[in-house]
PDB file of C-alpha atoms in Angstrom:
ATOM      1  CA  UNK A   3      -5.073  -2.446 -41.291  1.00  0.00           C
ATOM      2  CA  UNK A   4      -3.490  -5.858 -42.106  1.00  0.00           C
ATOM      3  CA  UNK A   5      -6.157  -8.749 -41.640  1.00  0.00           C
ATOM      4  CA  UNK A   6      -5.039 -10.510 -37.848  1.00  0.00           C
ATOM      5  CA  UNK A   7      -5.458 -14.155 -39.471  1.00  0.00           C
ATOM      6  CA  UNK A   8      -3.802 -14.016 -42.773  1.00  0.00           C
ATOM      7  CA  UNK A   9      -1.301 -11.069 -42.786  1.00  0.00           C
ATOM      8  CA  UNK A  10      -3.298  -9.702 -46.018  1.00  0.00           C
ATOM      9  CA  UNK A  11      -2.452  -5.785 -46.358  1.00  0.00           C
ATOM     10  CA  UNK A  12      -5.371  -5.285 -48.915  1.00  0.00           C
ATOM     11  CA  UNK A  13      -8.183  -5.477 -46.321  1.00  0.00           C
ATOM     12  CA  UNK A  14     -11.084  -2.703 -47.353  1.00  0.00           C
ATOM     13  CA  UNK A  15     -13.202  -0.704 -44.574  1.00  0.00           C
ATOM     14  CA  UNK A  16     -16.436  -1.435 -43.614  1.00  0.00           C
ATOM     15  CA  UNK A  17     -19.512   1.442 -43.226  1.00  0.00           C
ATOM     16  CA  UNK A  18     -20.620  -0.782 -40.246  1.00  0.00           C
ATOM     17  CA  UNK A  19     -19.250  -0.595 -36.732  1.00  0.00           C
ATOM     18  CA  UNK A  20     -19.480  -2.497 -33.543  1.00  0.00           C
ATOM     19  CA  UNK A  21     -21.736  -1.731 -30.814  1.00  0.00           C
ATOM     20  CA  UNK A  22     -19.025  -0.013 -29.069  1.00  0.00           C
ATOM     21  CA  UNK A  23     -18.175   2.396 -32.179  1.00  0.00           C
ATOM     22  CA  UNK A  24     -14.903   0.140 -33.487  1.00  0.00           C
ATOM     23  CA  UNK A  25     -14.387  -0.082 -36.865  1.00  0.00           C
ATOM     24  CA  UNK A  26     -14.679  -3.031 -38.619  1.00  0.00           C
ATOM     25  CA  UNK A  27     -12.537  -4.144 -41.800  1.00  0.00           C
ATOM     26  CA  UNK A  28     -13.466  -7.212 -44.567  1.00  0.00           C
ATOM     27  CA  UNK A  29     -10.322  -9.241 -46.171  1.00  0.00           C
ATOM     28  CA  UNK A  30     -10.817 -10.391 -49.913  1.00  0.00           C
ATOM     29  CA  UNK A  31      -7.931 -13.134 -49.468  1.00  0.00           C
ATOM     30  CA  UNK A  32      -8.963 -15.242 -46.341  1.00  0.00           C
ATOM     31  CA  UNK A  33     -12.897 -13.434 -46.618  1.00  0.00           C
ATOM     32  CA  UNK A  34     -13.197 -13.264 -43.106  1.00  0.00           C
ATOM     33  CA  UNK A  35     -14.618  -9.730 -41.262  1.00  0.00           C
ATOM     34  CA  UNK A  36     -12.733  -8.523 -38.685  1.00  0.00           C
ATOM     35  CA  UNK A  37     -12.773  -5.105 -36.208  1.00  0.00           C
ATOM     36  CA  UNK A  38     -10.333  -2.851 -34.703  1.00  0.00           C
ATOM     37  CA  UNK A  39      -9.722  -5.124 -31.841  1.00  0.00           C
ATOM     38  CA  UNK A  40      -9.684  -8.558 -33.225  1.00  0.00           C
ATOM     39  CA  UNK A  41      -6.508 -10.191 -32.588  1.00  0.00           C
ATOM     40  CA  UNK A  42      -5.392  -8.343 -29.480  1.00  0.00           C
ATOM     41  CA  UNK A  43      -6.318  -8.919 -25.721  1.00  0.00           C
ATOM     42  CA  UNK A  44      -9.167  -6.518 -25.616  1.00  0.00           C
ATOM     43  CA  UNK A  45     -11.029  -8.322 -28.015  1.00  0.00           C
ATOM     44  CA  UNK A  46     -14.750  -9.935 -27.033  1.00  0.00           C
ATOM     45  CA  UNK A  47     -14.677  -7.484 -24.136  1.00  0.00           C
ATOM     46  CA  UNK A  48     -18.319  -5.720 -23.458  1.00  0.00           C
ATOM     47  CA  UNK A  49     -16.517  -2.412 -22.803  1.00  0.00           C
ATOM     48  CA  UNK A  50     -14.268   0.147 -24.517  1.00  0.00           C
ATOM     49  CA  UNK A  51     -10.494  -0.365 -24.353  1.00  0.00           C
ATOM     50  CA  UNK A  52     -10.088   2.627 -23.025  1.00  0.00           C
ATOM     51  CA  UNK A  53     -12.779   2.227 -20.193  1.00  0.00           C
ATOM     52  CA  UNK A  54     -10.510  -1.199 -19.491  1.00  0.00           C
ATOM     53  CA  UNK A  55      -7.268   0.760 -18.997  1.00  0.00           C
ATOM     54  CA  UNK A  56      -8.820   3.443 -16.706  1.00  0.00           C
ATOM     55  CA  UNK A  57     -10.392   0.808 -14.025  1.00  0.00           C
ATOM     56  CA  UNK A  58      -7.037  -0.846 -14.320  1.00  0.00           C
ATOM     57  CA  UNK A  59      -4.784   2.669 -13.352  1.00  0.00           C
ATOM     58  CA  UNK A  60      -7.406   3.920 -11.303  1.00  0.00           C
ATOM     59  CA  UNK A  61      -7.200   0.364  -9.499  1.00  0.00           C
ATOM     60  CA  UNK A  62      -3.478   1.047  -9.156  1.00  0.00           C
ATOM     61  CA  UNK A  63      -2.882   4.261  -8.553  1.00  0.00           C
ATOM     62  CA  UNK A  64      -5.687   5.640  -5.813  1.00  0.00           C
ATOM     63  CA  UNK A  65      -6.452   4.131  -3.062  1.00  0.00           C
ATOM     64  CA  UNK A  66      -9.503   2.210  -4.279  1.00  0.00           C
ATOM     65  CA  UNK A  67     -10.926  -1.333  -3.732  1.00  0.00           C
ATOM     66  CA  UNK A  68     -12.486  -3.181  -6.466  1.00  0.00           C
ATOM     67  CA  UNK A  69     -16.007  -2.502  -5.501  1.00  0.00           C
ATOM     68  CA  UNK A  70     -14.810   1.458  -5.495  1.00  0.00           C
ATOM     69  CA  UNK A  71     -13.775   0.873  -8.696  1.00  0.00           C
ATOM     70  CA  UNK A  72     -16.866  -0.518 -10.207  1.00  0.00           C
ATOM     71  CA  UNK A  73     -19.268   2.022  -8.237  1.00  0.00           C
ATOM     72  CA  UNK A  74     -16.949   4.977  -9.978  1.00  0.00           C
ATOM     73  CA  UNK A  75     -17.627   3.933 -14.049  1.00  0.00           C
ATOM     74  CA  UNK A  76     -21.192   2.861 -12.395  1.00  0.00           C
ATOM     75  CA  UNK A  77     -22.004   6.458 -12.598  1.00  0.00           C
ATOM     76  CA  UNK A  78     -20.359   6.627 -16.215  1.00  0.00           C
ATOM     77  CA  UNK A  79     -23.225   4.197 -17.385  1.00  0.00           C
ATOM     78  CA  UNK A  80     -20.730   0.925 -17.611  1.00  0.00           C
ATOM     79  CA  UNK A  81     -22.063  -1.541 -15.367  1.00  0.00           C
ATOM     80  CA  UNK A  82     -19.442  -4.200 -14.035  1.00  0.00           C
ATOM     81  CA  UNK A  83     -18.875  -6.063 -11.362  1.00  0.00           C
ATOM     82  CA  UNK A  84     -16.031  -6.212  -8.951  1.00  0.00           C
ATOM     83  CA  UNK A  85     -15.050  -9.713  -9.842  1.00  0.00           C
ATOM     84  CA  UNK A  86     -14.825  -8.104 -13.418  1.00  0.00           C
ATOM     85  CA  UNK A  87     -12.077  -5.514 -12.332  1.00  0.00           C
ATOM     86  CA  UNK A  88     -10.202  -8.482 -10.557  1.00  0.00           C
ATOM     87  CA  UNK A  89      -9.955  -9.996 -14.128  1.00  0.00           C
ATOM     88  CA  UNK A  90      -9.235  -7.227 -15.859  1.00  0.00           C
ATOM     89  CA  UNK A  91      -6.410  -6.581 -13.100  1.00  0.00           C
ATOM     90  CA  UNK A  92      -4.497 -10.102 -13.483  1.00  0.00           C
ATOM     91  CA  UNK A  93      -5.106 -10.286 -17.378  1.00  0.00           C
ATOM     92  CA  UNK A  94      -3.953  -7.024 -18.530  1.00  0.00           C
ATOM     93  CA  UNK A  95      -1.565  -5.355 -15.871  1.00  0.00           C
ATOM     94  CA  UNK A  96       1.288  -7.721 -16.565  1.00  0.00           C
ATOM     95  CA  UNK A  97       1.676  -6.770 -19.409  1.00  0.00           C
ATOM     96  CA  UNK A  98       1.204  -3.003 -19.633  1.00  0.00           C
ATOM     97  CA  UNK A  99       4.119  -3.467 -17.013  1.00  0.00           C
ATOM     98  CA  UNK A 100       6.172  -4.940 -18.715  1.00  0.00           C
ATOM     99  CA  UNK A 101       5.927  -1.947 -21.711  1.00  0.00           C
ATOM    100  CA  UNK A 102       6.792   0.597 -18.848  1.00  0.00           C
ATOM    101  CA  UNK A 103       9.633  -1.468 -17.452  1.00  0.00           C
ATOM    102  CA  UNK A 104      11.213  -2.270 -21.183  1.00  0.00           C
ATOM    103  CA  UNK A 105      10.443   1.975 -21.325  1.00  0.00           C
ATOM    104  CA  UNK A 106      12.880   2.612 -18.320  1.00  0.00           C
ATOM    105  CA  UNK A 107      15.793   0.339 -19.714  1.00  0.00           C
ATOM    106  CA  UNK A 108      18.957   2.434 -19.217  1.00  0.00           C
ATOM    107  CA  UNK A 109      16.985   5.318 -17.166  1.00  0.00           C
ATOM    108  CA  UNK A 110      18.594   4.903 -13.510  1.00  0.00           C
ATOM    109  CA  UNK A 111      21.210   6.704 -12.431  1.00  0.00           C
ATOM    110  CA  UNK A 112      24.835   4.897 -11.148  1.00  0.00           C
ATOM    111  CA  UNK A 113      24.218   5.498  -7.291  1.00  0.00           C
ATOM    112  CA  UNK A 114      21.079   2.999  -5.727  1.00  0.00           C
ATOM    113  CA  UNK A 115      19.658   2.805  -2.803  1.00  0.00           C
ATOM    114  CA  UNK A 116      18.366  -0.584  -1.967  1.00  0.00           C
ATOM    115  CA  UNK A 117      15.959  -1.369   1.277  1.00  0.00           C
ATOM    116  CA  UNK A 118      12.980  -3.960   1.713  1.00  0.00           C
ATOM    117  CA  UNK A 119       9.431  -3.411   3.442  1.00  0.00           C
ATOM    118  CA  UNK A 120       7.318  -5.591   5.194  1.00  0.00           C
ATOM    119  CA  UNK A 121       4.082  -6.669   3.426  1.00  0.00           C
ATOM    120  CA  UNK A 122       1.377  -8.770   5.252  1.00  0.00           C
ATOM    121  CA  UNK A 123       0.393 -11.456   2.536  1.00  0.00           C
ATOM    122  CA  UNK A 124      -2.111 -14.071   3.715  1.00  0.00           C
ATOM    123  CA  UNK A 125      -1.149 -13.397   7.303  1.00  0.00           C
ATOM    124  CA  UNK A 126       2.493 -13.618   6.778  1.00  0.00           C
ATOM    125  CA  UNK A 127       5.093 -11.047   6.496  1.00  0.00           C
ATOM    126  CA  UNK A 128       6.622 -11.375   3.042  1.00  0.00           C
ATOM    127  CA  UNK A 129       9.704  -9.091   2.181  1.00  0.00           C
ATOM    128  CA  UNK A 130       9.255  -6.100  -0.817  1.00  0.00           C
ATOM    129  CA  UNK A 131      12.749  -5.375  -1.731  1.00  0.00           C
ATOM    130  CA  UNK A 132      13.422  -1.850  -3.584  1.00  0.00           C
ATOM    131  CA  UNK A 133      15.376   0.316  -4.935  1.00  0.00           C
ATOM    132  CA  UNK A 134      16.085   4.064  -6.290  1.00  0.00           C
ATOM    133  CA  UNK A 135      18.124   5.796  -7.546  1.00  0.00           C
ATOM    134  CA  UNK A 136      20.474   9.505  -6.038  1.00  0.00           C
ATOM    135  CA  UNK A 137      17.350  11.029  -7.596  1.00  0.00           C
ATOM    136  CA  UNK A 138      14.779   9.203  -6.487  1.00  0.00           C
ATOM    137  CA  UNK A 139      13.747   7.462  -9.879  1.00  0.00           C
ATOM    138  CA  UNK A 140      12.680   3.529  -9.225  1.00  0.00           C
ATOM    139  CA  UNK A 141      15.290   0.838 -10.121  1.00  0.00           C
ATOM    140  CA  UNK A 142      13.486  -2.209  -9.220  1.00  0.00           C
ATOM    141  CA  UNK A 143      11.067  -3.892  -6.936  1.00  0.00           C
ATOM    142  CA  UNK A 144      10.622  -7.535  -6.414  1.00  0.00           C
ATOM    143  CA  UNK A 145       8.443  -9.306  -3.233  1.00  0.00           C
ATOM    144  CA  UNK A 146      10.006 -12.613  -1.702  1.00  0.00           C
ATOM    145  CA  UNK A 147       8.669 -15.059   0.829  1.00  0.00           C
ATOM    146  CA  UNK A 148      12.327 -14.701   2.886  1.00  0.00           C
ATOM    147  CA  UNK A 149      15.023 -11.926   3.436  1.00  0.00           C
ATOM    148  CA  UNK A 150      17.959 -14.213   2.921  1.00  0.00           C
ATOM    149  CA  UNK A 151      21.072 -14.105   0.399  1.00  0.00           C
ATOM    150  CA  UNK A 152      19.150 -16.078  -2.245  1.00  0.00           C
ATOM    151  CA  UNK A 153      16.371 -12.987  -2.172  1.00  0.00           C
ATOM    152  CA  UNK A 154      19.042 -10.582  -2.260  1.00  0.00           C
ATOM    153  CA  UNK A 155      21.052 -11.947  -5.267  1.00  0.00           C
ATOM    154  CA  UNK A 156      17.676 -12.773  -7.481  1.00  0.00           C
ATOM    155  CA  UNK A 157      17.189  -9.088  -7.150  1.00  0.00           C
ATOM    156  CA  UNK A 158      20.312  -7.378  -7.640  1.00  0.00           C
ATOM    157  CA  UNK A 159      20.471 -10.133 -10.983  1.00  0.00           C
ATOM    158  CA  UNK A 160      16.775  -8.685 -11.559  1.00  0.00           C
ATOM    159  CA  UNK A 161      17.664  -4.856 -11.006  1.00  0.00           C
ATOM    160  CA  UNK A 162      20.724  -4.731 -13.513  1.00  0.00           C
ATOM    161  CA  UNK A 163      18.491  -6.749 -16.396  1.00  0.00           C
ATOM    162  CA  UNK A 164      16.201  -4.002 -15.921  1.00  0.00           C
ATOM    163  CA  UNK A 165      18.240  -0.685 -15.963  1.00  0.00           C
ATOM    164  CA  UNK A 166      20.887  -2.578 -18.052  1.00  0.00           C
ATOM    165  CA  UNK A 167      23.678  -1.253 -15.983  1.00  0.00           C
ATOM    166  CA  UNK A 168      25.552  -2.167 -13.143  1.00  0.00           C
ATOM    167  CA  UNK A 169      25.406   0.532 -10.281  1.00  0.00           C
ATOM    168  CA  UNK A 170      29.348   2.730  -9.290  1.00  0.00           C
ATOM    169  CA  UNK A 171      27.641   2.833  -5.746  1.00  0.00           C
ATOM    170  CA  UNK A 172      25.163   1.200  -3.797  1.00  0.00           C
ATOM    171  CA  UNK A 173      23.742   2.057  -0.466  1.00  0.00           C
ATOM    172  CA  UNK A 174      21.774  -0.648   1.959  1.00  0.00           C
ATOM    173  CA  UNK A 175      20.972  -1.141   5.994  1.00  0.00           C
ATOM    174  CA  UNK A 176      23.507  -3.602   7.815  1.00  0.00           C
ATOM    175  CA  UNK A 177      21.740  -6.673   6.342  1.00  0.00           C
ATOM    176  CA  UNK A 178      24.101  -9.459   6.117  1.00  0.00           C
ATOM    177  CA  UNK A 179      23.542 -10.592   3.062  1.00  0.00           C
ATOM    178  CA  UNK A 180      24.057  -7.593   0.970  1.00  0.00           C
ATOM    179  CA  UNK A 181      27.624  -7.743   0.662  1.00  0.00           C
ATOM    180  CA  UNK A 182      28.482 -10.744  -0.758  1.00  0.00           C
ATOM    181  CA  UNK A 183      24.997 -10.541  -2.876  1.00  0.00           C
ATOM    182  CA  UNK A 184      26.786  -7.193  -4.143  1.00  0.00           C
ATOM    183  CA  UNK A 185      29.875  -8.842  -4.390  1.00  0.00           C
ATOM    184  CA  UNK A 186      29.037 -12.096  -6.545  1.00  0.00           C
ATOM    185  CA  UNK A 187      26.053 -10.777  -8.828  1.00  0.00           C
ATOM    186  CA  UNK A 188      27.243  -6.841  -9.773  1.00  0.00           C
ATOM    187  CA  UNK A 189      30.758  -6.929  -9.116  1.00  0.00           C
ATOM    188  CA  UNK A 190      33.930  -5.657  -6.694  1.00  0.00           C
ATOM    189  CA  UNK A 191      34.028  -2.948  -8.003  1.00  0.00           C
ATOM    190  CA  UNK A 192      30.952  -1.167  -6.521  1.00  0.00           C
ATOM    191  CA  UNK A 193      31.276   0.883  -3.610  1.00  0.00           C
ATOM    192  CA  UNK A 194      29.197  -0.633  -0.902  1.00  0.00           C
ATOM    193  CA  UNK A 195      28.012   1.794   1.771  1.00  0.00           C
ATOM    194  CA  UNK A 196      25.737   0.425   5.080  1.00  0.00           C
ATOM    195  CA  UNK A 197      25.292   3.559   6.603  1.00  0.00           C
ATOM    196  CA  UNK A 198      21.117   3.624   7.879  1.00  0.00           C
ATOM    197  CA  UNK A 199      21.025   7.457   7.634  1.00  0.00           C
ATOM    198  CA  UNK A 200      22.004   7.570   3.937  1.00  0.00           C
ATOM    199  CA  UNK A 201      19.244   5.139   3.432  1.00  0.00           C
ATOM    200  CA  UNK A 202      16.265   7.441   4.429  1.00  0.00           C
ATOM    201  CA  UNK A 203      15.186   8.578   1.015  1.00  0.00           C
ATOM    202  CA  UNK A 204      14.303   5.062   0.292  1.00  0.00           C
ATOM    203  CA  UNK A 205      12.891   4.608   3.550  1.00  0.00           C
ATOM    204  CA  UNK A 206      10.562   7.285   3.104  1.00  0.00           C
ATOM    205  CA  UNK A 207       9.831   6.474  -0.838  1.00  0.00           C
ATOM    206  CA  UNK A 208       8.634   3.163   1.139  1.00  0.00           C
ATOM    207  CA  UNK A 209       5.557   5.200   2.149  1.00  0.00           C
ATOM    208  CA  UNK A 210       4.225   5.576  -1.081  1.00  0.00           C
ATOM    209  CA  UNK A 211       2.795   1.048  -1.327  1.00  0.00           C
ATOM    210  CA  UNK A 212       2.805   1.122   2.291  1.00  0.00           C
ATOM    211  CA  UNK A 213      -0.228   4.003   1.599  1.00  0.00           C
ATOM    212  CA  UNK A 214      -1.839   1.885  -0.758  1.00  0.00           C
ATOM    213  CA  UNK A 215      -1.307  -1.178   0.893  1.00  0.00           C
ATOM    214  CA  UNK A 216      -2.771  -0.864   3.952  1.00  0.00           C
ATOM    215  CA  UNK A 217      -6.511  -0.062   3.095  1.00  0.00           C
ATOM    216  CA  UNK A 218      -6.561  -3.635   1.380  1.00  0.00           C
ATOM    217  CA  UNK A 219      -5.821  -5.028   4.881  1.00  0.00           C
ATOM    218  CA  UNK A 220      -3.088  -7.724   3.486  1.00  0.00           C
ATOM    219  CA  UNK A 221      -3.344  -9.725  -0.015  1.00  0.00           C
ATOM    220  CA  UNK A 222      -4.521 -13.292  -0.538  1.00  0.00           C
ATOM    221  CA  UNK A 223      -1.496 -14.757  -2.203  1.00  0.00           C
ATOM    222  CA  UNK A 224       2.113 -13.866  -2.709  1.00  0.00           C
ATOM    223  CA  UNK A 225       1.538 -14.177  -6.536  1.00  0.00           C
ATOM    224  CA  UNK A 226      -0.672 -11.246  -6.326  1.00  0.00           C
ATOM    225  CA  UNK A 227       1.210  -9.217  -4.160  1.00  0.00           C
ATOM    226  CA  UNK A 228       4.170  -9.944  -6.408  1.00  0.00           C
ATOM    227  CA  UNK A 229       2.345  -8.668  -9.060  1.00  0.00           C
ATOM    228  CA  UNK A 230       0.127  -5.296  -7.682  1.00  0.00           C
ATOM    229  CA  UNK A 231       3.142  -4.357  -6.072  1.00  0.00           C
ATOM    230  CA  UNK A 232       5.662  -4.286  -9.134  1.00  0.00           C
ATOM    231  CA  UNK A 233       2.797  -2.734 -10.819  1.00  0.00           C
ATOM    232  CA  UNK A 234       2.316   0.252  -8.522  1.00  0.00           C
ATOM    233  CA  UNK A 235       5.835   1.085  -8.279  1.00  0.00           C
ATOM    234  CA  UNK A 236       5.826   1.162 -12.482  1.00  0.00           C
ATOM    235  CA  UNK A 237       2.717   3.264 -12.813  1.00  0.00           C
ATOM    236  CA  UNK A 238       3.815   5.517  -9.840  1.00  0.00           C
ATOM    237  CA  UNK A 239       7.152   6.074 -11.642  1.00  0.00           C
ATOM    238  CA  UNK A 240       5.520   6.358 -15.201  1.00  0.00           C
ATOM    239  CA  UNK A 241       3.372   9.340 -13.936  1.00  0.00           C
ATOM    240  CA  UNK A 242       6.636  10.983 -11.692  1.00  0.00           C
ATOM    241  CA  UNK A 243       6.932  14.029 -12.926  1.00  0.00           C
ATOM    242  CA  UNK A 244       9.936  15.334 -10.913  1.00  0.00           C
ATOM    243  CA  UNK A 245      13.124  13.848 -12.222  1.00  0.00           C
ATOM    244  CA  UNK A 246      15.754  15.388  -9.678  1.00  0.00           C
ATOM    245  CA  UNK A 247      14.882  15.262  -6.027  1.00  0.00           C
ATOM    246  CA  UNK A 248      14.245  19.205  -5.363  1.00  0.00           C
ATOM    247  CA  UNK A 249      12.845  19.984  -8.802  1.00  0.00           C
ATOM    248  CA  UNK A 250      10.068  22.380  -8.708  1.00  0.00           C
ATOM    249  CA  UNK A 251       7.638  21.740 -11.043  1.00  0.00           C
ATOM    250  CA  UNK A 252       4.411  23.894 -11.452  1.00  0.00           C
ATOM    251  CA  UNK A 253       0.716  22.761 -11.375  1.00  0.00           C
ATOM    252  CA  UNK A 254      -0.452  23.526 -14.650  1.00  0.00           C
ATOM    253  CA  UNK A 255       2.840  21.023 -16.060  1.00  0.00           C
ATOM    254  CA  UNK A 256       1.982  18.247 -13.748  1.00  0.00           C
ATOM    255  CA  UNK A 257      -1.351  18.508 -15.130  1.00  0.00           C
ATOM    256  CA  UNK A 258      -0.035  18.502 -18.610  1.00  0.00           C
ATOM    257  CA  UNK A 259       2.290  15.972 -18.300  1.00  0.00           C
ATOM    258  CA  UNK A 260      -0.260  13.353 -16.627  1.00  0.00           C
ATOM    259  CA  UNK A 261      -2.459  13.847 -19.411  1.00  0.00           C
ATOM    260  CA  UNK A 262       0.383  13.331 -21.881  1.00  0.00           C
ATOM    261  CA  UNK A 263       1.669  10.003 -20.267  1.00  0.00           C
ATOM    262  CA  UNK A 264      -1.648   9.065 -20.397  1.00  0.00           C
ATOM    263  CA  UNK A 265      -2.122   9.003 -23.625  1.00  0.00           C
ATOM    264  CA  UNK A 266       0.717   7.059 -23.865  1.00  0.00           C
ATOM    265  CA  UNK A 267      -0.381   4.241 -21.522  1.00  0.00           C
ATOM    266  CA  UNK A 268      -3.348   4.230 -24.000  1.00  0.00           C
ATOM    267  CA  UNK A 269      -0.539   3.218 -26.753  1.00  0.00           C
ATOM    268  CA  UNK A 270       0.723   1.000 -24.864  1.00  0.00           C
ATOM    269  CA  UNK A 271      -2.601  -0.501 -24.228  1.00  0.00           C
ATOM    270  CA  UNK A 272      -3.275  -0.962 -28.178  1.00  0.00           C
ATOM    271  CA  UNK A 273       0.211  -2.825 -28.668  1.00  0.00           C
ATOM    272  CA  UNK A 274      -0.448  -5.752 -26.143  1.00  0.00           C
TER     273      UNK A 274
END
């Protein structure tokens, strides 16, 4: 392991370990000591990375609050509070995120299907625009304050950064705004269709955050929102199994893949 403050390669390892079972390493050059963690995010933190990453996706993914959360790895013998999973939750989400969403570049098909939601966010009704694509996979999400053309052009620009592609086809409610958005930030050349029955995929793939949403009872802040919600849409199409519409997919491979894509969340964990 390379030494996190000089670069040195000839580091030796130690006999002795941290508390929480990391190893630690000792670099001739710059003499300092350093352990498996040192350098990265998850360093000085009183619980195992791995501990970290499941109160984040648990936080995520089920329909638990914070307190549910900290009651759950209660049981486990790690004692936290809930303030402590709201901190894990802002510092480390981002940027697992961001690994899934640079993991889906070039992923989404040539057809979207692009609706928003309604969110409550500090008594307000803020706008969660999405899409998918013909087969369901996620394209984007991004939450805005208003529904205007200025929303709807920061996230078509948004979308195509992500997937890396411009859509052939794209399929939205009788919203205004959509077709010049379409027009001046993918091109003329995409087949605009406003049609609200073709849109009901997406309209019922809008059940999935209005689930999780509504136990929370609203969020404080749009830059919160912003951020759970981008987050839930990445970690609910990291763990999709089904990548066609009507494929069937058996118990025992659900099961199989989950556990493989979480191990790979875990990687992802140990590069930011």
């Amino acid at each position: 392991m390379n030494c996190p403050h000089c670069a040195a390669a000839t580091t030796k390892k130690r006999a002795k370990k941290t508390k929480l079972g990391y190893a630690t390493f000792f670099c001739p050059q710059c003499r300092s000591t350093f352990n498996e963690r040192t350098g990265t995010l998850f360093n000085y933190l009183e619980v195992p990375t791995d501990i970290v990453l499941l109160a984040v996706l648990w936080r995520l993914r089920y329909t638990l609050s914070l307190r549910d959360v900290a009651e759950v790895f209660l049981e486990r013998g790690f004692v936290f509070t809930h303030e402590t999973v709201r901190d894990w939750e802002e510092r480390f989400t981002p940027l697992i995120v961001d690994q899934l969403r640079t993991k889906r570049f070039d992923q989404a098909g040539k057809s979207w299907y692009v609706d928003e939601t309604y969110l409550n966010v500090h008594g307000k009704w803020c706008y969660l625009y999405r899409a998918i694509d013909h087969d369901g996979n996620l394209v984007d999400s991004m939450l805005s304050e208003k529904r205007n053309m200025e929303a709807a052009q920061r996230f078509f620009t948004q979308a195509v950064a992500v997937v890396g592609h411009t859509p052939d086809q794209v399929t939205t409610d009788g919203h205004r705004s959509y077709p010049r958005a379409i027009r001046e930030t993918i091109g003329d050349h995409v087949q605009h269709r406003t049609n609200k029955y073709l849109n009901n995929r997406l309209e019922q793939d809008h059940r999935s955050i209005k689930q999780r949403y509504y136990p929370m009872r609203g969020f404080g802040n749009v830059a919160s929102a912003a951020h759970f919600c981008r987050a839930f849409d990445e970690i609910r199409q990291f763990f999709r199994v089904r990548t066609t519409v009507k494929q069937k997919v058996s118990l025992a491979q659900q099961r199989e893949a989950f556990r493989q894509r979480l191990g790979m969340l875990k990687t992802f964990a140990l590069v930011v």
